[in-house]
Structures are given as structure tokens and as C-alpha cells.
Amino acid sequence: MATTSRREILGGLGAGMVLAGMATRAGAAPARKIGYAIVGLGSYATRQIMPNFAGCEHARLVALVSGTPAKLDQYGAQYGIAATHRYSYADFDRIRDNPDIDVVYVVLPNSMHAEYSIRAAQAGKHVMCEKPMAVSVAECEAMIAACRKAGTKLMIGYRSRFEPYNRLAIELARGGHVGPTRLITAEHGFPARPDQWRLDRPLSGGGSMMDIGIYSLNAARYLTGEEPVSVSAVETTDKADPRFKTVEDRISFLLRFPSGIVANCISSYSSSHNGYRVIGTQGWIDMEPATPYQGQSMSIRKDGVTTPRTLPPAAKNQFAGQLDHMAECIVNGTTPIVPGEEGLADMRVIEAIYRSAAERREVAIRA
Ligand code: NDP
């Protein structure tokens, strides 16, 4: 494949030129797509992200980073990644010398996000990082600062923002389709299986809230388009359950927004939930399930009538959509719709949720 240097891409080739590719010059050569390195070949990376490069117009998988040599062999062979483009964590910083890598996508346990995002930025690469962005506000701020200093983009893997039903829900909720929003309910949870890093605080940074409750929080924020001013949270964790020695199980939290909207949210590691409802003065918008990998379902009640809302199949799924979005932002010099600041905003609220639960009081959230 003909490749274009990173300098050429960032230094002036127009989007059309890059995305239409070098085919015009090289004849049969395929389009130059933005190259991704995936860091951490776990469940999400290998089952959801990597297969979906196939549906991308502007992004391609060019490199792998793993601590497990057998995975580098297996996925390297499966995706046609040359040995020169396979890295261990120890030699991760050598990505600096690989011009095929434009973006480093960090899909590691949460407490490793900040380190690898910052090292990627220091290697001159754009950064895509999974949710939660990191495990503290301080880490999120350090990641933003590192990317700003390096002049690279930073995007957080909030895939629902590229999913058509969620996009429609945002449009309808913010547009007042069922009247001005008064209340949002949002629930996310699943029974956590034992013996995994998610239940080990040094790797996860927290329990259900960091992992799955963040979907309730993020939805409340994207459905309102507002930042919460305070939170009241209650944690319920059975410390006799061996899964919850170091992290929380359930947290209920109530967010107050500047316009007067209230969001009543649930996060759980011991029960299954996936949905939200936006309740306005004239009805509601219901999403159940709201944020799975596929199969979203929406119904709307307005003026006393409930109607299911079905969208035609999307040309591109949410995974390919987010990968392509970052690629287009790089080519066009624009800011991702879910930049580092979006992950930081969630983390500010998560820290306030934990404080509220610990101190058993309503906590103000600083902007
Ligand atoms: P996995 O446990 O399946 O994979 C994590 C991978 O990280 C491992 O396979 C391993 O890959 C690497 N790793 C490096 N160091 C460690 C360590 N000390 N302990 C465990 N793994 C290590 O996790 P997931 O793929 O489910 O989650 C990864 C990230 O993706 C998390 O931040 C999570 O929140 C996020 N996620 C996001 C989803 C979404 O829908 N947006 C869905 C699921 C997860 P290797 O062997 O290659 O080194």
C-alpha cells in the first residue's frame, strides 16, 4: 500500500486529497486512511473495535500494542499487521518512529489510560482513549495538557454519540419535542463477574460508577446539554460479597442542572439495567435499551399517545462512526465532538458523586 507521511497529512494536504487517496497519483493504490494503533488487545478492542475498521471510510488499523506476544501473533496475522508494526508495552515509545500511526487508541484498564495517552501524545500521536477517560480529574487534566502541548487531538470513546437513536434522542430532548425536559431517569448496570481488573481498585479506579454508571451520567449530560451544578449520591455495597472488597456495587445519584432539570440515575454491578427516559411537560422519550452495542429501542409518548420510533438501518455503526470521526477531525483540523474535556466533565461529576456518597450530603460541582 502506498503510504503518505504524517507530515504530509498534517501539513497541508486537503481532506479531499487525503481521503480520495493517492490513487490519482499511484494509479491502483488505495485511499490513504488515517492509521490507528490499538493499545491493549482485550475483549472490547478485539471483539468490537478491531472488526469495525472494516466498515470505516477514513480509518484503518495499522499497528498493535500488547503485553501478550501470542495475541500480537494471532491478531497481527488476522489483520495483516506486519511484525514491524507490533509493539510490547516496553517498546511502546518506538511508535514515534512509525509514520503509519496517526492515532493511538488506548483500550487498557482505566488506571493505565493516562500514562499511555500521555506517552502517545509525547510520541507525536493523536489520542483516542476509552471511557472512563482516567481515574481522577488530575489525570484527565494532565492528558489534556499533554495533547495540547504536543499539538495532537484527544477524543474519548463515547460511542453512543455516534449511534443514531441516541443522536435522535438528543435532538428531540433538547428541541423540546415532548415539552421542556423536567426529569431524566437513567439506569445502567450488569452483574460483574468475579476475578477481573474491574473489581481491583488500583486498576479500575472505582466500581460500577467508573465502568457502567458513567453511561447514565453521560446520557444525563448529553440529553440536557447542560453541566450539573450539584449531586446527591447514595452507595449500597455488600462488603461480604467477595467481588466488592475494594470497589462499590450500586450508586444512586441525583443530578441538578442549571435549568431546573433533575436527573435520577442508577449505577449497578449486581443487576441488569440499560435505559433512560426523558420526561417533558407533554410526554416522554424512552430508550430501552439505550446504549448497547446494537439493538437500541425508542418509544415516544406525546399528548397521551405512545408510539414506537424506528430508524432505518445506519450505513455505518457507532464503532466505525467514532473511528471515522477522529480521522475526519485530523484531516479537517477540527475538534472531536467528544474531546478530552468531555471525559474531564464526567470525571468531575464522578468525583463529586463519590464525595457525596462518602459524606452523605449534597455536593456542589465546580465548573
Ligand atoms: P479486558 O480485560 O478485556 O482487556 C484489557 C486488556 O488490557 C487486556 O486484555 C490486556 O491486553 C491489557 N492489560 C494490560 N495490563 C493489564 C492488567 N494489569 N490487567 C488487565 N489487563 C491488562 O478489558 P476491556 O476490553 O473490557 O476494557 C478495556 C477498556 O475499555 C476499559 O477502560 C473499559 O472501560 C473500556 N470499555 C469500553 C467499552 C465501550 O463500550 N466504550 C466496552 C468495554 C470496555 P494485552 O494482553 O494485549 O496486553
Short mmCIF file of C-alpha atoms and ligand atoms in Angstrom, two decimals:
data_model
loop_
_atom_site.label_atom_id
_atom_site.label_comp_id
_atom_site.label_asym_id
_atom_site.label_seq_id
_atom_site.Cartn_x
_atom_site.Cartn_y
_atom_site.Cartn_z
CA MET A 1 0.00 0.00 0.00
CA ALA A 2 1.27 3.47 -0.82
CA THR A 3 1.65 5.45 2.37
CA THR A 4 1.65 9.16 2.99
CA SER A 5 3.87 10.61 5.68
CA ARG A 6 2.33 12.09 8.79
CA ARG A 7 3.91 15.43 7.89
CA GLU A 8 2.11 15.43 4.56
CA ILE A 9 -1.20 14.68 6.21
CA LEU A 10 -0.94 17.26 8.93
CA GLY A 11 0.92 19.78 6.91
CA GLY A 12 -1.44 20.86 4.25
CA LEU A 13 -2.93 18.13 2.11
CA GLY A 14 -6.62 18.89 1.83
CA ALA A 15 -9.21 16.46 3.13
CA GLY A 16 -10.31 15.59 -0.34
CA MET A 17 -6.78 14.79 -1.42
CA VAL A 18 -6.06 12.59 1.56
CA LEU A 19 -9.39 10.84 1.64
CA ALA A 20 -9.79 10.43 -2.05
CA GLY A 21 -6.36 8.96 -1.66
CA MET A 22 -3.21 8.71 -3.59
CA ALA A 23 -4.96 6.65 -6.22
CA THR A 24 -4.86 9.56 -8.61
CA ARG A 25 -1.05 9.60 -8.49
CA ALA A 26 -0.31 5.95 -7.94
CA GLY A 27 -2.95 4.56 -10.20
CA ALA A 28 -4.17 1.42 -8.42
CA ALA A 29 -3.12 2.44 -4.89
CA PRO A 30 -5.99 2.54 -2.36
CA ALA A 31 -7.04 5.64 -0.44
CA ARG A 32 -4.80 6.86 2.35
CA LYS A 33 -6.75 6.28 5.52
CA ILE A 34 -5.79 7.54 8.97
CA GLY A 35 -3.78 4.81 10.72
CA TYR A 36 -4.68 3.57 14.20
CA ALA A 37 -2.57 1.66 16.72
CA ILE A 38 -4.68 -0.27 19.23
CA VAL A 39 -3.18 -0.50 22.73
CA GLY A 40 -4.43 -3.43 24.83
CA LEU A 41 -5.87 -6.41 22.98
CA GLY A 42 -8.65 -7.29 25.41
CA SER A 43 -12.32 -8.03 24.94
CA TYR A 44 -13.52 -4.62 23.78
CA ALA A 45 -10.61 -3.97 21.45
CA THR A 46 -10.66 -7.36 19.75
CA ARG A 47 -14.41 -8.02 19.63
CA GLN A 48 -15.85 -4.57 18.98
CA ILE A 49 -13.24 -2.10 17.79
CA MET A 50 -10.88 -4.04 15.55
CA PRO A 51 -13.54 -5.82 13.44
CA ASN A 52 -15.25 -2.49 12.78
CA PHE A 53 -12.37 -0.92 10.90
CA ALA A 54 -13.84 -2.92 8.03
CA GLY A 55 -16.79 -0.51 7.98
CA CYS A 56 -14.66 2.65 8.10
CA GLU A 57 -14.23 5.05 5.20
CA HIS A 58 -11.37 7.08 6.65
CA ALA A 59 -9.68 4.91 9.31
CA ARG A 60 -7.61 1.75 9.20
CA LEU A 61 -5.83 -0.49 11.68
CA VAL A 62 -2.06 -0.29 11.19
CA ALA A 63 -0.43 -1.32 14.50
CA LEU A 64 -0.97 -3.35 17.68
CA VAL A 65 0.39 -2.90 21.20
CA SER A 66 0.08 -5.76 23.69
CA GLY A 67 1.76 -7.39 26.67
CA THR A 68 0.83 -10.81 25.31
CA PRO A 69 3.07 -11.98 22.43
CA ALA A 70 0.58 -14.69 21.40
CA LYS A 71 -2.07 -12.01 20.82
CA LEU A 72 0.32 -9.99 18.69
CA ASP A 73 0.88 -13.11 16.59
CA GLN A 74 -2.79 -14.03 16.39
CA TYR A 75 -4.27 -10.59 15.67
CA GLY A 76 -1.26 -9.50 13.68
CA ALA A 77 -1.85 -12.39 11.32
CA GLN A 78 -5.63 -11.91 11.29
CA TYR A 79 -5.43 -8.21 10.40
CA GLY A 80 -2.31 -8.31 8.27
CA ILE A 81 -0.21 -6.20 10.67
CA ALA A 82 3.49 -6.54 9.84
CA ALA A 83 5.93 -7.54 12.59
CA THR A 84 7.44 -4.05 12.37
CA HIS A 85 4.06 -2.64 13.48
CA ARG A 86 3.59 -4.88 16.53
CA TYR A 87 4.76 -3.48 19.89
CA SER A 88 5.05 -4.54 23.52
CA TYR A 89 4.41 -2.05 26.32
CA ALA A 90 8.17 -1.91 26.89
CA ASP A 91 8.86 -0.69 23.36
CA PHE A 92 5.64 1.35 23.04
CA ASP A 93 7.54 4.64 22.71
CA ARG A 94 9.02 3.44 19.41
CA ILE A 95 5.66 4.29 17.81
CA ARG A 96 7.22 7.75 17.49
CA ASP A 97 9.25 6.42 14.55
CA ASN A 98 6.32 4.85 12.73
CA PRO A 99 4.75 7.35 10.31
CA ASP A 100 1.88 4.97 9.51
CA ILE A 101 0.50 5.51 13.02
CA ASP A 102 -1.59 8.68 13.25
CA VAL A 103 -3.81 7.77 16.23
CA VAL A 104 -3.14 5.69 19.34
CA TYR A 105 -6.37 4.16 20.70
CA VAL A 106 -5.96 3.28 24.40
CA VAL A 107 -8.18 0.34 25.39
CA LEU A 108 -6.42 -0.61 28.62
CA PRO A 109 -7.68 -0.93 32.23
CA ASN A 110 -8.77 2.50 33.44
CA SER A 111 -5.78 3.38 35.61
CA MET A 112 -3.45 2.89 32.62
CA HIS A 113 -5.32 5.33 30.36
CA ALA A 114 -3.48 8.47 31.48
CA GLU A 115 0.02 7.03 31.21
CA TYR A 116 -0.40 5.59 27.71
CA SER A 117 -2.35 8.59 26.41
CA ILE A 118 0.36 10.95 27.61
CA ARG A 119 3.14 8.78 26.19
CA ALA A 120 1.27 8.63 22.87
CA ALA A 121 1.00 12.42 22.78
CA GLN A 122 4.69 12.72 23.63
CA ALA A 123 5.38 10.45 20.64
CA GLY A 124 3.53 12.99 18.48
CA LYS A 125 0.40 10.88 18.01
CA HIS A 126 -3.27 11.79 18.23
CA VAL A 127 -5.04 10.03 21.10
CA MET A 128 -8.32 8.15 21.30
CA CYS A 129 -8.94 6.90 24.83
CA GLU A 130 -11.66 4.66 26.20
CA LYS A 131 -14.08 5.68 28.91
CA PRO A 132 -13.66 6.45 31.74
CA MET A 133 -11.02 8.87 30.46
CA ALA A 134 -8.87 8.21 33.55
CA VAL A 135 -9.35 7.65 37.26
CA SER A 136 -9.15 11.23 38.54
CA VAL A 137 -9.71 14.82 37.47
CA ALA A 138 -5.99 15.45 37.87
CA GLU A 139 -5.15 12.68 35.40
CA CYS A 140 -7.71 13.96 32.88
CA GLU A 141 -6.22 17.44 33.11
CA ALA A 142 -2.71 16.04 32.59
CA MET A 143 -3.87 14.18 29.46
CA ILE A 144 -5.46 17.31 28.02
CA ALA A 145 -2.32 19.31 28.79
CA ALA A 146 -0.06 16.69 27.18
CA CYS A 147 -2.09 16.63 23.96
CA ARG A 148 -2.28 20.42 23.87
CA LYS A 149 1.49 20.67 24.31
CA ALA A 150 2.10 18.10 21.57
CA GLY A 151 -0.46 19.70 19.26
CA THR A 152 -2.37 16.42 18.95
CA LYS A 153 -6.07 15.69 19.23
CA LEU A 154 -7.69 13.88 22.13
CA MET A 155 -11.00 12.06 21.85
CA ILE A 156 -12.83 9.85 24.36
CA GLY A 157 -14.62 6.66 23.26
CA TYR A 158 -18.17 7.79 23.96
CA ARG A 159 -19.55 5.64 21.15
CA SER A 160 -23.24 6.46 21.86
CA ARG A 161 -22.68 9.90 20.40
CA PHE A 162 -22.24 8.15 17.03
CA GLU A 163 -25.33 5.95 17.40
CA PRO A 164 -28.44 7.17 15.52
CA TYR A 165 -31.08 6.58 18.23
CA ASN A 166 -29.03 8.42 20.83
CA ARG A 167 -28.41 11.24 18.39
CA LEU A 168 -32.16 11.47 17.73
CA ALA A 169 -32.90 11.39 21.47
CA ILE A 170 -30.53 14.33 21.95
CA GLU A 171 -32.21 16.26 19.15
CA LEU A 172 -35.73 15.55 20.43
CA ALA A 173 -34.91 16.18 24.10
CA ARG A 174 -33.01 19.41 23.55
CA GLY A 175 -35.53 20.52 20.91
CA GLY A 176 -38.43 20.23 23.36
CA HIS A 177 -40.31 17.57 21.35
CA VAL A 178 -42.19 16.46 24.49
CA GLY A 179 -42.10 19.92 26.02
CA PRO A 180 -39.28 21.31 28.12
CA THR A 181 -37.47 18.49 29.94
CA ARG A 182 -38.27 18.30 33.64
CA LEU A 183 -36.83 14.97 34.67
CA ILE A 184 -34.45 12.33 33.31
CA THR A 185 -34.16 8.83 34.66
CA ALA A 186 -31.11 6.82 33.58
CA GLU A 187 -30.12 3.31 34.64
CA HIS A 188 -27.07 1.25 33.72
CA GLY A 189 -25.76 -1.91 35.30
CA PHE A 190 -24.77 -5.51 34.87
CA PRO A 191 -23.80 -8.29 37.28
CA ALA A 192 -19.99 -8.11 37.46
CA ARG A 193 -18.23 -11.44 37.09
CA PRO A 194 -15.59 -12.07 39.76
CA ASP A 195 -11.81 -12.16 39.23
CA GLN A 196 -11.23 -9.28 36.84
CA TRP A 197 -9.40 -5.95 36.92
CA ARG A 198 -12.73 -4.06 37.09
CA LEU A 199 -13.04 -5.19 40.72
CA ASP A 200 -9.45 -4.25 41.61
CA ARG A 201 -9.36 -0.58 42.56
CA PRO A 202 -5.71 0.07 41.63
CA LEU A 203 -6.58 -0.89 38.03
CA SER A 204 -10.20 0.29 37.81
CA GLY A 205 -10.14 3.42 39.97
CA GLY A 206 -13.62 2.54 41.26
CA GLY A 207 -16.52 0.19 40.78
CA SER A 208 -19.74 0.29 38.76
CA MET A 209 -19.75 4.08 38.58
CA MET A 210 -16.46 4.27 36.65
CA ASP A 211 -17.41 1.46 34.32
CA ILE A 212 -21.15 1.42 33.62
CA GLY A 213 -22.76 4.17 35.73
CA ILE A 214 -20.82 6.61 33.57
CA TYR A 215 -23.34 5.86 30.80
CA SER A 216 -26.18 7.16 32.99
CA LEU A 217 -24.16 10.25 33.85
CA ASN A 218 -23.00 10.92 30.30
CA ALA A 219 -26.56 10.46 28.97
CA ALA A 220 -27.93 12.94 31.51
CA ARG A 221 -25.34 15.43 30.32
CA TYR A 222 -25.82 14.87 26.59
CA LEU A 223 -29.62 14.79 26.78
CA THR A 224 -29.71 18.13 28.61
CA GLY A 225 -26.67 19.77 27.02
CA GLU A 226 -26.04 21.20 30.48
CA GLU A 227 -23.47 20.66 33.23
CA PRO A 228 -24.87 19.58 36.61
CA VAL A 229 -24.42 22.02 39.47
CA SER A 230 -24.79 19.52 42.32
CA VAL A 231 -25.20 15.85 43.12
CA SER A 232 -26.66 13.77 45.94
CA ALA A 233 -25.50 10.15 45.93
CA VAL A 234 -26.13 7.03 47.96
CA GLU A 235 -23.89 3.95 47.74
CA THR A 236 -25.05 0.44 48.61
CA THR A 237 -22.34 -2.22 48.65
CA ASP A 238 -22.36 -5.59 50.37
CA LYS A 239 -18.78 -5.80 51.61
CA ALA A 240 -19.32 -9.51 52.38
CA ASP A 241 -19.60 -10.11 48.62
CA PRO A 242 -16.05 -11.05 47.57
CA ARG A 243 -16.46 -9.04 44.35
CA PHE A 244 -16.76 -5.80 46.24
CA LYS A 245 -13.75 -5.82 48.56
CA THR A 246 -12.23 -2.70 47.00
CA VAL A 247 -14.91 -1.17 44.73
CA GLU A 248 -18.55 -0.13 45.01
CA ASP A 249 -21.55 -2.07 43.74
CA ARG A 250 -24.58 0.24 43.48
CA ILE A 251 -24.78 4.02 43.47
CA SER A 252 -27.96 6.06 43.07
CA PHE A 253 -27.30 9.69 42.26
CA LEU A 254 -29.45 12.73 41.66
CA LEU A 255 -28.07 15.50 39.48
CA ARG A 256 -29.44 19.04 39.48
CA PHE A 257 -28.98 21.08 36.30
CA PRO A 258 -28.98 24.88 35.95
CA SER A 259 -32.30 24.98 34.06
CA GLY A 260 -34.05 23.11 36.86
CA ILE A 261 -33.89 19.68 35.19
CA VAL A 262 -33.26 16.84 37.62
CA ALA A 263 -31.67 13.52 36.59
CA ASN A 264 -32.26 10.49 38.76
CA CYS A 265 -29.59 7.93 37.90
CA ILE A 266 -28.59 4.38 38.81
CA SER A 267 -25.28 2.55 38.50
CA SER A 268 -25.01 -1.14 39.44
CA TYR A 269 -22.64 -4.09 39.38
CA SER A 270 -25.25 -6.52 40.72
CA SER A 271 -28.32 -6.00 38.50
CA SER A 272 -29.02 -5.51 34.78
CA HIS A 273 -30.19 -2.12 33.51
CA ASN A 274 -29.74 -0.23 30.28
CA GLY A 275 -32.06 2.66 29.60
CA TYR A 276 -33.10 6.21 30.07
CA ARG A 277 -36.27 8.27 29.88
CA VAL A 278 -36.54 11.98 29.20
CA ILE A 279 -39.74 13.33 30.74
CA GLY A 280 -41.04 16.62 29.47
CA THR A 281 -44.17 18.62 30.21
CA GLN A 282 -46.07 16.92 27.35
CA GLY A 283 -44.80 13.34 27.49
CA TRP A 284 -41.59 11.32 27.41
CA ILE A 285 -38.88 9.83 25.21
CA ASP A 286 -37.94 6.34 26.25
CA MET A 287 -34.80 4.39 25.27
CA GLU A 288 -34.69 0.78 26.46
CA PRO A 289 -32.10 -0.47 25.77
CA ALA A 290 -30.31 2.82 25.24
CA THR A 291 -26.57 2.18 24.98
CA PRO A 292 -25.87 -1.45 23.99
CA TYR A 293 -23.55 -2.33 21.13
CA GLN A 294 -26.65 -2.76 18.94
CA GLY A 295 -30.44 -3.07 19.26
CA GLN A 296 -31.45 0.32 20.66
CA SER A 297 -35.21 0.75 21.05
CA MET A 298 -37.08 4.05 21.32
CA SER A 299 -40.67 4.95 22.06
CA ILE A 300 -42.23 8.34 22.50
CA ARG A 301 -45.31 9.34 24.45
CA LYS A 302 -46.76 12.65 23.45
CA ASP A 303 -50.18 14.12 24.25
CA GLY A 304 -51.35 10.80 25.67
CA VAL A 305 -50.29 8.62 22.72
CA THR A 306 -47.32 6.22 22.85
CA THR A 307 -45.57 5.43 19.55
CA PRO A 308 -42.52 3.27 18.83
CA ARG A 309 -39.89 5.11 16.82
CA THR A 310 -37.87 3.04 14.35
CA LEU A 311 -34.96 4.34 12.30
CA PRO A 312 -33.73 2.80 9.05
CA PRO A 313 -30.52 0.76 9.37
CA ALA A 314 -27.49 3.05 9.64
CA ALA A 315 -24.91 2.99 6.84
CA LYS A 316 -22.18 2.95 9.47
CA ASN A 317 -22.39 1.58 13.02
CA GLN A 318 -21.35 3.53 16.13
CA PHE A 319 -17.89 1.92 16.28
CA ALA A 320 -16.96 2.76 12.70
CA GLY A 321 -18.62 6.14 13.20
CA GLN A 322 -16.35 7.11 16.07
CA LEU A 323 -13.20 5.81 14.37
CA ASP A 324 -14.03 7.76 11.21
CA HIS A 325 -14.94 10.88 13.18
CA MET A 326 -11.47 11.13 14.71
CA ALA A 327 -9.95 10.54 11.27
CA GLU A 328 -12.03 13.33 9.76
CA CYS A 329 -11.13 15.68 12.64
CA ILE A 330 -7.44 15.05 11.95
CA VAL A 331 -7.77 15.63 8.23
CA ASN A 332 -10.03 18.67 8.58
CA GLY A 333 -8.29 20.19 11.60
CA THR A 334 -11.49 20.15 13.66
CA THR A 335 -12.18 19.22 17.30
CA PRO A 336 -13.87 15.88 18.10
CA ILE A 337 -17.44 16.16 19.41
CA VAL A 338 -16.27 14.16 22.44
CA PRO A 339 -12.87 15.70 23.25
CA GLY A 340 -10.83 15.25 26.41
CA GLU A 341 -12.89 18.00 28.04
CA GLU A 342 -15.93 15.72 27.79
CA GLY A 343 -14.17 12.96 29.72
CA LEU A 344 -12.95 15.53 32.23
CA ALA A 345 -16.50 16.83 32.76
CA ASP A 346 -17.72 13.31 33.57
CA MET A 347 -14.79 12.73 35.91
CA ARG A 348 -15.54 15.95 37.83
CA VAL A 349 -19.05 14.67 38.45
CA ILE A 350 -17.86 11.16 39.34
CA GLU A 351 -15.52 12.57 41.97
CA ALA A 352 -18.43 14.62 43.34
CA ILE A 353 -20.66 11.50 43.35
CA TYR A 354 -18.10 9.58 45.39
CA ARG A 355 -17.69 12.51 47.78
CA SER A 356 -21.43 12.90 48.19
CA ALA A 357 -21.88 9.19 48.95
CA ALA A 358 -18.99 9.20 51.44
CA GLU A 359 -20.06 12.39 53.21
CA ARG A 360 -23.82 11.70 52.95
CA ARG A 361 -24.66 15.17 51.71
CA GLU A 362 -25.39 17.09 48.52
CA VAL A 363 -22.14 18.21 46.89
CA ALA A 364 -21.69 21.21 44.59
CA ILE A 365 -19.86 20.55 41.32
CA ARG A 366 -17.32 23.11 40.23
CA ALA A 367 -17.40 24.04 36.57
P1 NDP B 1 -10.18 -6.52 29.09
O1 NDP B 1 -9.82 -7.01 30.44
O2 NDP B 1 -10.96 -7.43 28.20
O3 NDP B 1 -8.89 -6.06 28.29
C1 NDP B 1 -7.93 -5.22 28.84
C2 NDP B 1 -6.58 -5.51 28.18
O4 NDP B 1 -5.63 -4.60 28.70
C3 NDP B 1 -6.03 -6.90 28.49
O5 NDP B 1 -6.52 -7.90 27.64
C4 NDP B 1 -4.55 -6.68 28.29
O6 NDP B 1 -4.26 -6.75 26.90
C5 NDP B 1 -4.34 -5.22 28.69
N1 NDP B 1 -3.72 -5.10 30.01
C6 NDP B 1 -2.52 -4.52 30.24
N2 NDP B 1 -2.23 -4.55 31.54
C7 NDP B 1 -3.25 -5.18 32.16
C8 NDP B 1 -3.50 -5.53 33.51
N3 NDP B 1 -2.64 -5.24 34.51
N4 NDP B 1 -4.63 -6.20 33.80
C9 NDP B 1 -5.52 -6.49 32.83
N5 NDP B 1 -5.34 -6.17 31.53
C10 NDP B 1 -4.20 -5.53 31.20
O7 NDP B 1 -10.98 -5.15 29.31
P2 NDP B 1 -12.00 -4.44 28.31
O8 NDP B 1 -11.54 -4.62 26.93
O9 NDP B 1 -13.36 -4.86 28.65
O10 NDP B 1 -11.85 -2.90 28.78
C11 NDP B 1 -10.74 -2.11 28.37
C12 NDP B 1 -11.15 -0.64 28.43
O11 NDP B 1 -12.20 -0.43 27.50
C13 NDP B 1 -11.67 -0.17 29.77
O12 NDP B 1 -11.24 1.15 30.01
C14 NDP B 1 -13.18 -0.17 29.61
O13 NDP B 1 -13.83 0.78 30.42
C15 NDP B 1 -13.32 0.15 28.15
N6 NDP B 1 -14.53 -0.43 27.56
C16 NDP B 1 -15.36 0.38 26.84
C17 NDP B 1 -16.50 -0.11 26.28
C18 NDP B 1 -17.38 0.79 25.49
O14 NDP B 1 -18.47 0.35 25.10
N7 NDP B 1 -16.96 2.00 25.18
C19 NDP B 1 -16.90 -1.50 26.46
C20 NDP B 1 -15.93 -2.29 27.19
C21 NDP B 1 -14.80 -1.75 27.72
P3 NDP B 1 -2.88 -7.36 26.37
O15 NDP B 1 -2.90 -8.81 26.78
O16 NDP B 1 -2.99 -7.16 24.91
O17 NDP B 1 -1.77 -6.58 27.00
#
